[in-house]
mmCIF file of C-alpha atoms in Angstrom:
data_model
loop_
_atom_site.group_PDB
_atom_site.id
_atom_site.type_symbol
_atom_site.label_atom_id
_atom_site.label_comp_id
_atom_site.label_asym_id
_atom_site.label_seq_id
_atom_site.Cartn_x
_atom_site.Cartn_y
_atom_site.Cartn_z
ATOM 1 C CA MET A 24 -3.887 6.068 -3.059
ATOM 2 C CA PRO A 25 -4.006 5.708 -6.844
ATOM 3 C CA ASN A 26 -0.497 5.632 -8.213
ATOM 4 C CA ASP A 27 0.942 6.631 -11.576
ATOM 5 C CA ASN A 28 4.526 5.563 -10.937
ATOM 6 C CA ALA A 29 6.548 3.261 -13.196
ATOM 7 C CA LEU A 30 5.464 0.156 -11.325
ATOM 8 C CA SER A 31 1.766 0.947 -11.622
ATOM 9 C CA GLN A 32 2.210 1.485 -15.345
ATOM 10 C CA MET A 33 4.163 -1.758 -15.640
ATOM 11 C CA LEU A 34 1.492 -3.734 -13.768
ATOM 12 C CA GLN A 35 -1.425 -1.759 -15.216
ATOM 13 C CA SER A 36 -2.790 -1.273 -11.703
ATOM 14 C CA ALA A 37 -4.298 1.739 -9.975
ATOM 15 C CA ILE A 38 -2.821 0.773 -6.592
ATOM 16 C CA PRO A 39 0.851 -0.309 -6.279
ATOM 17 C CA ALA A 40 0.073 -3.476 -4.337
ATOM 18 C CA MET A 41 0.198 -7.208 -5.021
ATOM 19 C CA ASN A 42 -0.641 -10.216 -2.881
ATOM 20 C CA ALA A 43 2.016 -12.613 -1.647
ATOM 21 C CA PRO A 44 1.896 -15.839 -3.705
ATOM 22 C CA TRP A 45 1.098 -18.062 -0.725
ATOM 23 C CA GLU A 46 -0.621 -21.310 -1.675
ATOM 24 C CA ALA A 47 -3.458 -21.456 0.870
ATOM 25 C CA LEU A 48 -4.096 -17.711 0.837
ATOM 26 C CA ALA A 49 -3.946 -16.773 -2.828
ATOM 27 C CA THR A 50 -6.751 -18.725 -4.464
ATOM 28 C CA PRO A 51 -8.131 -17.564 -7.822
ATOM 29 C CA ARG A 52 -10.881 -15.756 -5.908
ATOM 30 C CA LEU A 53 -8.404 -13.683 -3.882
ATOM 31 C CA VAL A 54 -6.221 -12.977 -6.929
ATOM 32 C CA ALA A 55 -9.245 -11.638 -8.805
ATOM 33 C CA ALA A 56 -10.365 -9.633 -5.765
ATOM 34 C CA VAL A 57 -6.955 -7.938 -5.508
ATOM 35 C CA ASN A 58 -7.217 -7.078 -9.196
ATOM 36 C CA ASP A 59 -10.712 -5.686 -8.963
ATOM 37 C CA ALA A 60 -9.744 -3.624 -5.910
ATOM 38 C CA GLY A 61 -7.146 -1.838 -8.062
ATOM 39 C CA GLY A 62 -4.112 -3.908 -7.119
ATOM 40 C CA PHE A 63 -2.242 -6.634 -8.974
ATOM 41 C CA GLY A 64 -3.136 -10.250 -8.240
ATOM 42 C CA VAL A 65 -0.484 -12.985 -8.269
ATOM 43 C CA LEU A 66 -1.516 -16.637 -8.594
ATOM 44 C CA PRO A 67 0.918 -19.109 -6.959
ATOM 45 C CA CYS A 68 1.848 -21.810 -9.480
ATOM 46 C CA GLY A 69 5.256 -22.927 -8.248
ATOM 47 C CA LEU A 70 4.281 -26.393 -7.021
ATOM 48 C CA LYS A 71 1.172 -27.096 -9.085
ATOM 49 C CA THR A 72 0.771 -29.485 -11.984
ATOM 50 C CA PRO A 73 0.426 -28.006 -15.487
ATOM 51 C CA ALA A 74 -3.240 -29.055 -15.558
ATOM 52 C CA VAL A 75 -3.973 -27.224 -12.303
ATOM 53 C CA ILE A 76 -2.045 -24.160 -13.494
ATOM 54 C CA LYS A 77 -4.138 -24.011 -16.668
ATOM 55 C CA LYS A 78 -7.390 -24.544 -14.743
ATOM 56 C CA GLU A 79 -6.685 -21.873 -12.123
ATOM 57 C CA ILE A 80 -5.509 -19.289 -14.667
ATOM 58 C CA GLU A 81 -8.756 -19.830 -16.553
ATOM 59 C CA GLU A 82 -10.678 -19.457 -13.295
ATOM 60 C CA VAL A 83 -9.006 -16.118 -12.537
ATOM 61 C CA ARG A 84 -9.857 -14.932 -16.047
ATOM 62 C CA ARG A 85 -13.513 -15.790 -15.471
ATOM 63 C CA LEU A 86 -13.486 -13.648 -12.329
ATOM 64 C CA THR A 87 -11.585 -10.587 -13.565
ATOM 65 C CA SER A 88 -10.861 -8.899 -16.882
ATOM 66 C CA ARG A 89 -7.696 -7.199 -15.647
ATOM 67 C CA PRO A 90 -4.116 -8.438 -16.164
ATOM 68 C CA PHE A 91 -2.644 -10.561 -13.383
ATOM 69 C CA GLY A 92 0.554 -12.455 -12.717
ATOM 70 C CA VAL A 93 1.633 -15.933 -11.687
ATOM 71 C CA SER A 94 4.536 -17.049 -9.534
ATOM 72 C CA LEU A 95 6.981 -19.814 -10.397
ATOM 73 C CA VAL A 96 9.660 -21.361 -8.200
ATOM 74 C CA VAL A 97 13.117 -21.679 -9.730
ATOM 75 C CA ARG A 98 14.233 -25.058 -8.443
ATOM 76 C CA ARG A 99 15.799 -28.386 -9.221
ATOM 77 C CA ASP A 100 13.481 -31.140 -10.409
ATOM 78 C CA VAL A 101 12.908 -34.146 -8.143
ATOM 79 C CA THR A 102 12.245 -37.542 -9.723
ATOM 80 C CA GLU A 103 12.546 -39.926 -6.780
ATOM 81 C CA ILE A 104 12.561 -40.017 -2.992
ATOM 82 C CA SER A 105 16.038 -39.411 -1.532
ATOM 83 C CA PRO A 106 17.504 -41.170 1.554
ATOM 84 C CA GLU A 107 16.756 -37.983 3.509
ATOM 85 C CA GLY A 108 13.221 -38.173 2.172
ATOM 86 C CA GLN A 109 12.822 -41.731 3.430
ATOM 87 C CA ALA A 110 13.962 -40.679 6.920
ATOM 88 C CA PHE A 111 11.560 -37.746 6.738
ATOM 89 C CA ILE A 112 8.671 -40.089 5.898
ATOM 90 C CA GLU A 113 9.585 -42.301 8.853
ATOM 91 C CA ALA A 114 9.637 -39.306 11.219
ATOM 92 C CA LEU A 115 6.123 -38.381 10.074
ATOM 93 C CA HIS A 116 4.790 -41.930 10.431
ATOM 94 C CA PRO A 117 3.193 -41.368 13.885
ATOM 95 C CA ILE A 118 1.232 -38.400 12.555
ATOM 96 C CA ARG A 119 0.106 -40.252 9.427
ATOM 97 C CA GLU A 120 -0.868 -43.264 11.536
ATOM 98 C CA ALA A 121 -3.005 -41.061 13.807
ATOM 99 C CA LEU A 122 -4.665 -39.513 10.745
ATOM 100 C CA HIS A 123 -5.131 -42.913 9.041
ATOM 101 C CA LEU A 124 -3.053 -41.735 6.091
ATOM 102 C CA PRO A 125 -0.835 -44.154 4.139
ATOM 103 C CA ASN A 126 2.790 -43.346 3.468
ATOM 104 C CA PRO A 127 2.942 -40.897 0.564
ATOM 105 C CA THR A 128 3.454 -41.752 -3.084
ATOM 106 C CA PRO A 129 4.304 -38.204 -4.150
ATOM 107 C CA ARG A 130 3.761 -36.883 -7.631
ATOM 108 C CA PHE A 131 6.752 -34.750 -8.493
ATOM 109 C CA VAL A 132 6.236 -31.776 -10.797
ATOM 110 C CA ASN A 133 8.607 -30.843 -13.636
ATOM 111 C CA PHE A 134 9.590 -27.156 -13.934
ATOM 112 C CA ASP A 135 9.764 -27.164 -17.739
ATOM 113 C CA GLU A 136 6.192 -28.454 -17.926
ATOM 114 C CA GLN A 137 5.040 -25.766 -15.512
ATOM 115 C CA PHE A 138 6.829 -23.101 -17.537
ATOM 116 C CA GLU A 139 5.174 -24.271 -20.759
ATOM 117 C CA ALA A 140 1.761 -24.187 -19.086
ATOM 118 C CA VAL A 141 2.329 -20.595 -17.990
ATOM 119 C CA LEU A 142 3.710 -19.543 -21.377
ATOM 120 C CA ASN A 143 0.792 -21.124 -23.224
ATOM 121 C CA SER A 144 -1.697 -19.385 -20.944
ATOM 122 C CA ALA A 145 -0.513 -15.972 -22.162
ATOM 123 C CA VAL A 146 -0.246 -14.294 -18.762
ATOM 124 C CA THR A 147 1.291 -10.817 -18.717
ATOM 125 C CA HIS A 148 3.662 -11.060 -15.735
ATOM 126 C CA VAL A 149 5.638 -13.722 -13.859
ATOM 127 C CA VAL A 150 7.070 -13.444 -10.341
ATOM 128 C CA PHE A 151 10.002 -15.791 -9.751
ATOM 129 C CA THR A 152 10.918 -17.026 -6.293
ATOM 130 C CA SER A 153 14.171 -18.699 -5.258
ATOM 131 C CA GLY A 154 16.112 -17.280 -8.178
ATOM 132 C CA GLY A 155 16.013 -15.678 -11.578
ATOM 133 C CA PRO A 156 15.218 -17.681 -14.717
ATOM 134 C CA ARG A 157 17.999 -19.122 -16.814
ATOM 135 C CA GLU A 158 18.694 -17.330 -20.081
ATOM 136 C CA ILE A 159 16.665 -19.759 -22.180
ATOM 137 C CA TYR A 160 13.544 -19.074 -20.087
ATOM 138 C CA ALA A 161 14.123 -15.312 -19.935
ATOM 139 C CA GLU A 162 14.450 -15.162 -23.723
ATOM 140 C CA ARG A 163 11.186 -17.030 -24.228
ATOM 141 C CA LEU A 164 9.370 -14.734 -21.805
ATOM 142 C CA GLU A 165 10.729 -11.690 -23.616
ATOM 143 C CA ALA A 166 9.677 -13.120 -26.986
ATOM 144 C CA ALA A 167 6.169 -13.643 -25.612
ATOM 145 C CA GLY A 168 6.003 -10.099 -24.237
ATOM 146 C CA ILE A 169 5.819 -11.328 -20.628
ATOM 147 C CA LEU A 170 7.485 -9.155 -17.993
ATOM 148 C CA PHE A 171 9.045 -10.805 -14.974
ATOM 149 C CA GLY A 172 10.432 -9.883 -11.597
ATOM 150 C CA GLY A 173 11.618 -11.766 -8.560
ATOM 151 C CA ILE A 174 11.847 -11.873 -4.794
ATOM 152 C CA ALA A 175 15.220 -10.969 -3.285
ATOM 153 C CA ALA A 176 16.190 -11.467 0.369
ATOM 154 C CA SER A 177 19.732 -10.138 -0.051
ATOM 155 C CA PRO A 178 21.744 -7.775 -2.266
ATOM 156 C CA LYS A 179 23.301 -10.785 -4.031
ATOM 157 C CA ASP A 180 19.818 -12.079 -4.839
ATOM 158 C CA ALA A 181 18.906 -8.701 -6.306
ATOM 159 C CA LYS A 182 22.018 -8.539 -8.485
ATOM 160 C CA ALA A 183 21.350 -12.035 -9.844
ATOM 161 C CA LEU A 184 17.759 -11.107 -10.710
ATOM 162 C CA ILE A 185 18.839 -7.905 -12.432
ATOM 163 C CA ALA A 186 21.406 -9.868 -14.459
ATOM 164 C CA SER A 187 18.683 -12.307 -15.530
ATOM 165 C CA GLY A 188 16.637 -9.472 -17.051
ATOM 166 C CA ALA A 189 14.074 -8.764 -14.326
ATOM 167 C CA SER A 190 11.865 -5.693 -14.730
ATOM 168 C CA PHE A 191 11.151 -5.277 -11.004
ATOM 169 C CA LEU A 192 12.446 -6.512 -7.658
ATOM 170 C CA ILE A 193 10.602 -7.552 -4.511
ATOM 171 C CA ALA A 194 12.608 -6.830 -1.354
ATOM 172 C CA ARG A 195 11.811 -9.600 1.131
ATOM 173 C CA GLY A 196 12.548 -8.469 4.647
ATOM 174 C CA PHE A 197 13.257 -10.814 7.549
ATOM 175 C CA GLU A 198 9.728 -10.093 8.814
ATOM 176 C CA ALA A 199 7.952 -11.517 5.767
ATOM 177 C CA GLY A 200 6.002 -14.748 6.029
ATOM 178 C CA GLY A 201 6.202 -17.848 3.894
ATOM 179 C CA PRO A 202 9.287 -19.328 2.242
ATOM 180 C CA VAL A 203 12.501 -17.320 2.312
ATOM 181 C CA GLU A 204 13.444 -16.863 -1.320
ATOM 182 C CA SER A 205 17.162 -16.331 -0.711
ATOM 183 C CA PHE A 206 19.146 -18.229 -3.322
ATOM 184 C CA GLU A 207 22.537 -16.496 -3.394
ATOM 185 C CA THR A 208 23.070 -16.101 0.363
ATOM 186 C CA PRO A 209 22.602 -18.995 2.830
ATOM 187 C CA TYR A 210 19.685 -18.167 5.098
ATOM 188 C CA PRO A 211 19.357 -17.206 7.897
ATOM 189 C CA ALA A 212 23.091 -16.468 7.955
ATOM 190 C CA ALA A 213 22.409 -12.779 7.376
ATOM 191 C CA PRO A 214 18.716 -11.981 7.998
ATOM 192 C CA THR A 215 17.965 -8.390 7.063
ATOM 193 C CA SER A 216 15.018 -6.230 8.075
ATOM 194 C CA LEU A 217 12.859 -4.790 5.324
ATOM 195 C CA ALA A 218 13.876 -1.222 6.154
ATOM 196 C CA VAL A 219 17.582 -2.007 5.794
ATOM 197 C CA LEU A 220 17.177 -4.256 2.751
ATOM 198 C CA LEU A 221 14.975 -1.742 0.955
ATOM 199 C CA GLY A 222 17.572 0.986 1.293
ATOM 200 C CA VAL A 223 20.269 -1.251 -0.177
ATOM 201 C CA LEU A 224 18.159 -2.707 -2.993
ATOM 202 C CA THR A 225 16.838 0.637 -4.216
ATOM 203 C CA ARG A 226 20.447 1.750 -4.622
ATOM 204 C CA ILE A 227 21.354 -1.411 -6.538
ATOM 205 C CA ALA A 228 18.222 -1.295 -8.689
ATOM 206 C CA LYS A 229 18.710 2.348 -9.706
ATOM 207 C CA ASP A 230 15.553 3.162 -11.721
ATOM 208 C CA MET A 231 14.058 -0.327 -11.483
ATOM 209 C CA PRO A 232 10.924 -0.478 -9.286
ATOM 210 C CA VAL A 233 11.423 -2.171 -5.916
ATOM 211 C CA ILE A 234 8.444 -3.647 -4.070
ATOM 212 C CA ALA A 235 8.503 -3.870 -0.265
ATOM 213 C CA PHE A 236 7.522 -7.208 1.317
ATOM 214 C CA GLY A 237 7.498 -7.825 5.053
ATOM 215 C CA ALA A 238 4.701 -7.612 7.653
ATOM 216 C CA ILE A 239 3.100 -4.490 6.175
ATOM 217 C CA SER A 240 -0.150 -3.888 8.046
ATOM 218 C CA ASN A 241 -1.138 -0.207 7.948
ATOM 219 C CA ALA A 242 -0.959 3.020 5.969
ATOM 220 C CA ARG A 243 1.730 4.510 8.228
ATOM 221 C CA GLU A 244 4.120 1.691 7.379
ATOM 222 C CA ILE A 245 3.393 2.117 3.690
ATOM 223 C CA ARG A 246 4.224 5.821 3.856
ATOM 224 C CA ALA A 247 7.410 5.050 5.789
ATOM 225 C CA TYR A 248 8.604 2.507 3.227
ATOM 226 C CA GLU A 249 7.785 4.918 0.420
ATOM 227 C CA THR A 250 10.246 7.369 1.944
ATOM 228 C CA LEU A 251 12.844 4.585 1.773
ATOM 229 C CA GLY A 252 12.234 4.174 -1.945
ATOM 230 C CA ALA A 253 9.531 1.517 -2.235
ATOM 231 C CA SER A 254 7.585 1.752 -5.488
ATOM 232 C CA GLY A 255 4.998 -0.802 -4.393
ATOM 233 C CA PHE A 256 4.052 -3.345 -1.764
ATOM 234 C CA MET A 257 3.529 -7.096 -1.497
ATOM 235 C CA LEU A 258 0.891 -7.937 1.106
ATOM 236 C CA GLY A 259 0.912 -11.230 2.980
ATOM 237 C CA SER A 260 -0.767 -11.540 6.367
ATOM 238 C CA ALA A 261 -2.571 -8.237 5.785
ATOM 239 C CA LEU A 262 -4.910 -10.197 3.482
ATOM 240 C CA SER A 263 -5.306 -13.288 5.679
ATOM 241 C CA PHE A 264 -8.738 -12.304 7.009
ATOM 242 C CA ALA A 265 -10.028 -10.884 3.719
ATOM 243 C CA THR A 266 -13.468 -12.107 2.711
ATOM 244 C CA GLU A 267 -11.926 -13.645 -0.400
ATOM 245 C CA SER A 268 -8.916 -15.211 1.346
ATOM 246 C CA GLY A 269 -8.505 -18.925 0.729
ATOM 247 C CA LEU A 270 -7.625 -19.668 4.362
ATOM 248 C CA PRO A 271 -10.047 -22.071 6.097
ATOM 249 C CA ALA A 272 -11.820 -20.883 9.259
ATOM 250 C CA SER A 273 -9.510 -22.820 11.608
ATOM 251 C CA PHE A 274 -6.429 -21.239 10.005
ATOM 252 C CA ARG A 275 -7.932 -17.778 10.487
ATOM 253 C CA ARG A 276 -8.700 -18.523 14.135
ATOM 254 C CA ALA A 277 -5.126 -19.674 14.722
ATOM 255 C CA LEU A 278 -3.836 -16.413 13.244
ATOM 256 C CA ALA A 279 -6.355 -14.312 15.176
ATOM 257 C CA TYR A 280 -5.120 -15.788 18.470
ATOM 258 C CA SER A 281 -1.435 -15.501 17.557
ATOM 259 C CA ASP A 282 1.019 -12.885 18.784
ATOM 260 C CA GLU A 283 4.520 -11.655 17.932
ATOM 261 C CA THR A 284 6.052 -14.889 19.262
ATOM 262 C CA SER A 285 3.797 -17.305 17.366
ATOM 263 C CA THR A 286 5.787 -17.626 14.150
ATOM 264 C CA VAL A 287 8.915 -19.678 13.634
ATOM 265 C CA LEU A 288 11.647 -19.908 11.032
ATOM 266 C CA THR A 289 11.589 -23.580 10.087
ATOM 267 C CA ARG A 290 12.439 -25.963 7.272
ATOM 268 C CA ALA A 291 9.626 -28.325 8.259
ATOM 269 C CA PHE A 292 7.205 -27.450 5.479
ATOM 270 C CA THR A 293 9.366 -26.986 2.387
ATOM 271 C CA GLY A 294 12.928 -28.023 3.209
ATOM 272 C CA GLU A 295 13.987 -24.383 2.946
ATOM 273 C CA VAL A 296 13.744 -21.827 5.727
ATOM 274 C CA GLY A 297 10.384 -20.097 5.928
ATOM 275 C CA ARG A 298 8.334 -18.139 8.440
ATOM 276 C CA TYR A 299 5.212 -20.024 9.461
ATOM 277 C CA LEU A 300 2.836 -20.285 12.381
ATOM 278 C CA LYS A 301 4.243 -22.684 14.972
ATOM 279 C CA ASN A 302 2.144 -25.836 15.302
ATOM 280 C CA LEU A 303 2.211 -29.577 15.960
ATOM 281 C CA LEU A 304 3.750 -30.456 12.595
ATOM 282 C CA SER A 305 6.563 -27.909 12.759
ATOM 283 C CA ARG A 306 7.431 -28.911 16.339
ATOM 284 C CA THR A 307 7.339 -32.622 15.514
ATOM 285 C CA MET A 308 9.732 -32.235 12.611
ATOM 286 C CA ASP A 309 12.061 -29.698 14.201
ATOM 287 C CA ASP A 310 12.280 -31.817 17.374
ATOM 288 C CA ALA A 311 13.053 -34.960 15.354
ATOM 289 C CA GLY A 312 16.490 -33.542 14.612
ATOM 290 C CA ILE A 313 16.828 -35.181 11.196
ATOM 291 C CA PRO A 314 18.179 -33.486 8.055
ATOM 292 C CA TYR A 315 15.379 -32.142 5.908
ATOM 293 C CA PRO A 316 15.235 -33.238 2.270
ATOM 294 C CA ALA A 317 16.239 -30.446 -0.092
ATOM 295 C CA PHE A 318 13.512 -28.224 -1.493
ATOM 296 C CA PRO A 319 11.090 -29.030 -3.086
ATOM 297 C CA GLU A 320 11.119 -32.702 -2.019
ATOM 298 C CA THR A 321 9.891 -31.860 1.490
ATOM 299 C CA THR A 322 6.873 -30.065 0.042
ATOM 300 C CA PHE A 323 5.915 -33.024 -2.131
ATOM 301 C CA LEU A 324 6.373 -35.433 0.793
ATOM 302 C CA THR A 325 3.963 -33.459 2.984
ATOM 303 C CA ALA A 326 1.364 -32.699 0.301
ATOM 304 C CA ASP A 327 -1.039 -35.348 1.630
ATOM 305 C CA ILE A 328 -0.913 -33.889 5.141
ATOM 306 C CA ALA A 329 -1.401 -30.389 3.728
ATOM 307 C CA ARG A 330 -4.537 -31.524 1.879
ATOM 308 C CA PHE A 331 -5.829 -33.270 5.002
ATOM 309 C CA ALA A 332 -5.247 -30.127 7.080
ATOM 310 C CA ILE A 333 -7.257 -27.948 4.693
ATOM 311 C CA GLU A 334 -10.074 -30.443 4.165
ATOM 312 C CA ASN A 335 -10.422 -31.178 7.898
ATOM 313 C CA GLU A 336 -9.751 -27.718 9.389
ATOM 314 C CA ARG A 337 -6.543 -28.862 11.117
ATOM 315 C CA ALA A 338 -4.497 -25.705 11.593
ATOM 316 C CA ASP A 339 -2.106 -27.682 13.812
ATOM 317 C CA LEU A 340 -0.943 -29.647 10.755
ATOM 318 C CA ALA A 341 -0.877 -26.898 8.143
ATOM 319 C CA ALA A 342 1.895 -24.788 6.662
ATOM 320 C CA ILE A 343 0.341 -21.412 7.502
ATOM 321 C CA ALA A 344 2.558 -18.659 6.128
ATOM 322 C CA ALA A 345 2.387 -15.858 8.674
ATOM 323 C CA GLU A 346 4.065 -12.651 9.736
ATOM 324 C CA PRO A 347 4.650 -11.663 13.380
ATOM 325 C CA ASN A 348 1.784 -9.148 13.292
ATOM 326 C CA ALA A 349 -0.707 -11.397 11.479
ATOM 327 C CA TYR A 350 -3.307 -10.931 14.206
ATOM 328 C CA LEU A 351 -3.613 -7.250 13.227
ATOM 329 C CA ALA A 352 -5.104 -8.088 9.819
ATOM 330 C CA GLN A 353 -8.480 -6.557 8.995
ATOM 331 C CA ASN A 354 -11.585 -8.706 8.724
ATOM 332 C CA ALA A 355 -13.064 -7.081 5.627
ATOM 333 C CA SER A 356 -13.297 -7.369 1.863
ATOM 334 C CA THR A 357 -10.096 -7.124 -0.154
ATOM 335 C CA ARG A 358 -11.393 -3.901 -1.672
ATOM 336 C CA ASP A 359 -11.919 -2.315 1.755
ATOM 337 C CA ILE A 360 -8.541 -3.540 3.037
ATOM 338 C CA LEU A 361 -6.646 -2.021 0.107
ATOM 339 C CA ALA A 362 -8.686 1.175 0.277
ATOM 340 C CA LYS A 363 -7.763 1.637 3.942
ATOM 341 C CA LEU A 364 -4.097 0.783 3.429
ATOM 342 C CA PHE A 365 -3.696 3.099 0.456
ATOM 343 C CA SER A 366 -5.981 5.968 1.442
ATOM 344 C CA ASN A 367 -4.524 9.458 1.503
#
């Protein structure tokens, strides 16, 4: 379904679709594949070092000639382990001991350095999660000719993003996988379905494009959300089984054998609420009953376990962003998946 709406023109894409910026899923290969299939690829950069950001942007450019975006996480900087972080490390000690991993010596990443790496790489679009950029960042993006948008899980989120100068909004329904990017409304105090949120956000946004994000798996759902005002779509679990997906084989198997009850809203992986596949790590941390360190400290304190899980095919220890219908994803190339989703 080629599209000539305002969003497609803004993204320079034939199909009004972008991938969710999930770390394990959206490797440079998948980002380029989304681009070359007519969509708009988004490279997750929110928790990566400036050197890795530069390297992966260059890798995407080697794989595709089309414009693509990157995601950044608006967050506080962490410079040392907090008391909550120390308790968190202690709660994870049995798992690290079983894996023969030492206690972590995390490398915290500075947002300003990430922002400079993105700015210097001359990307065309930025997707912000967990908030809109402060004025100083928005002004520098505008001066560089870089458009930005953001993920909103509530009307207050949307209004804050619009005030920051966003060019597009991404409506994150309760069904969506991965971290919940709600920054103005405590979550899950008022979880809202995509259908309800989309109707509210399109009214707030007026003529601004609004992208629907939340367990979208087939063409019927896309047509339904279009009638509610969606200009485009962010795809998460729908791309999990794509040939170019970055998910290891064990992660894919775990998703294939999941059902509607297999995901959980947990703070275990990032310190903020997110929808992930339930596994040993999430149960261990949720059952421990300790306060989670604030985001992004939790992510940095589990980075060694995340690497181990990917390198050793341990889906039971991984933060696998997933939607309740993840098992319905197509096992095909990204091009074929998008063609089927957006066929007339």
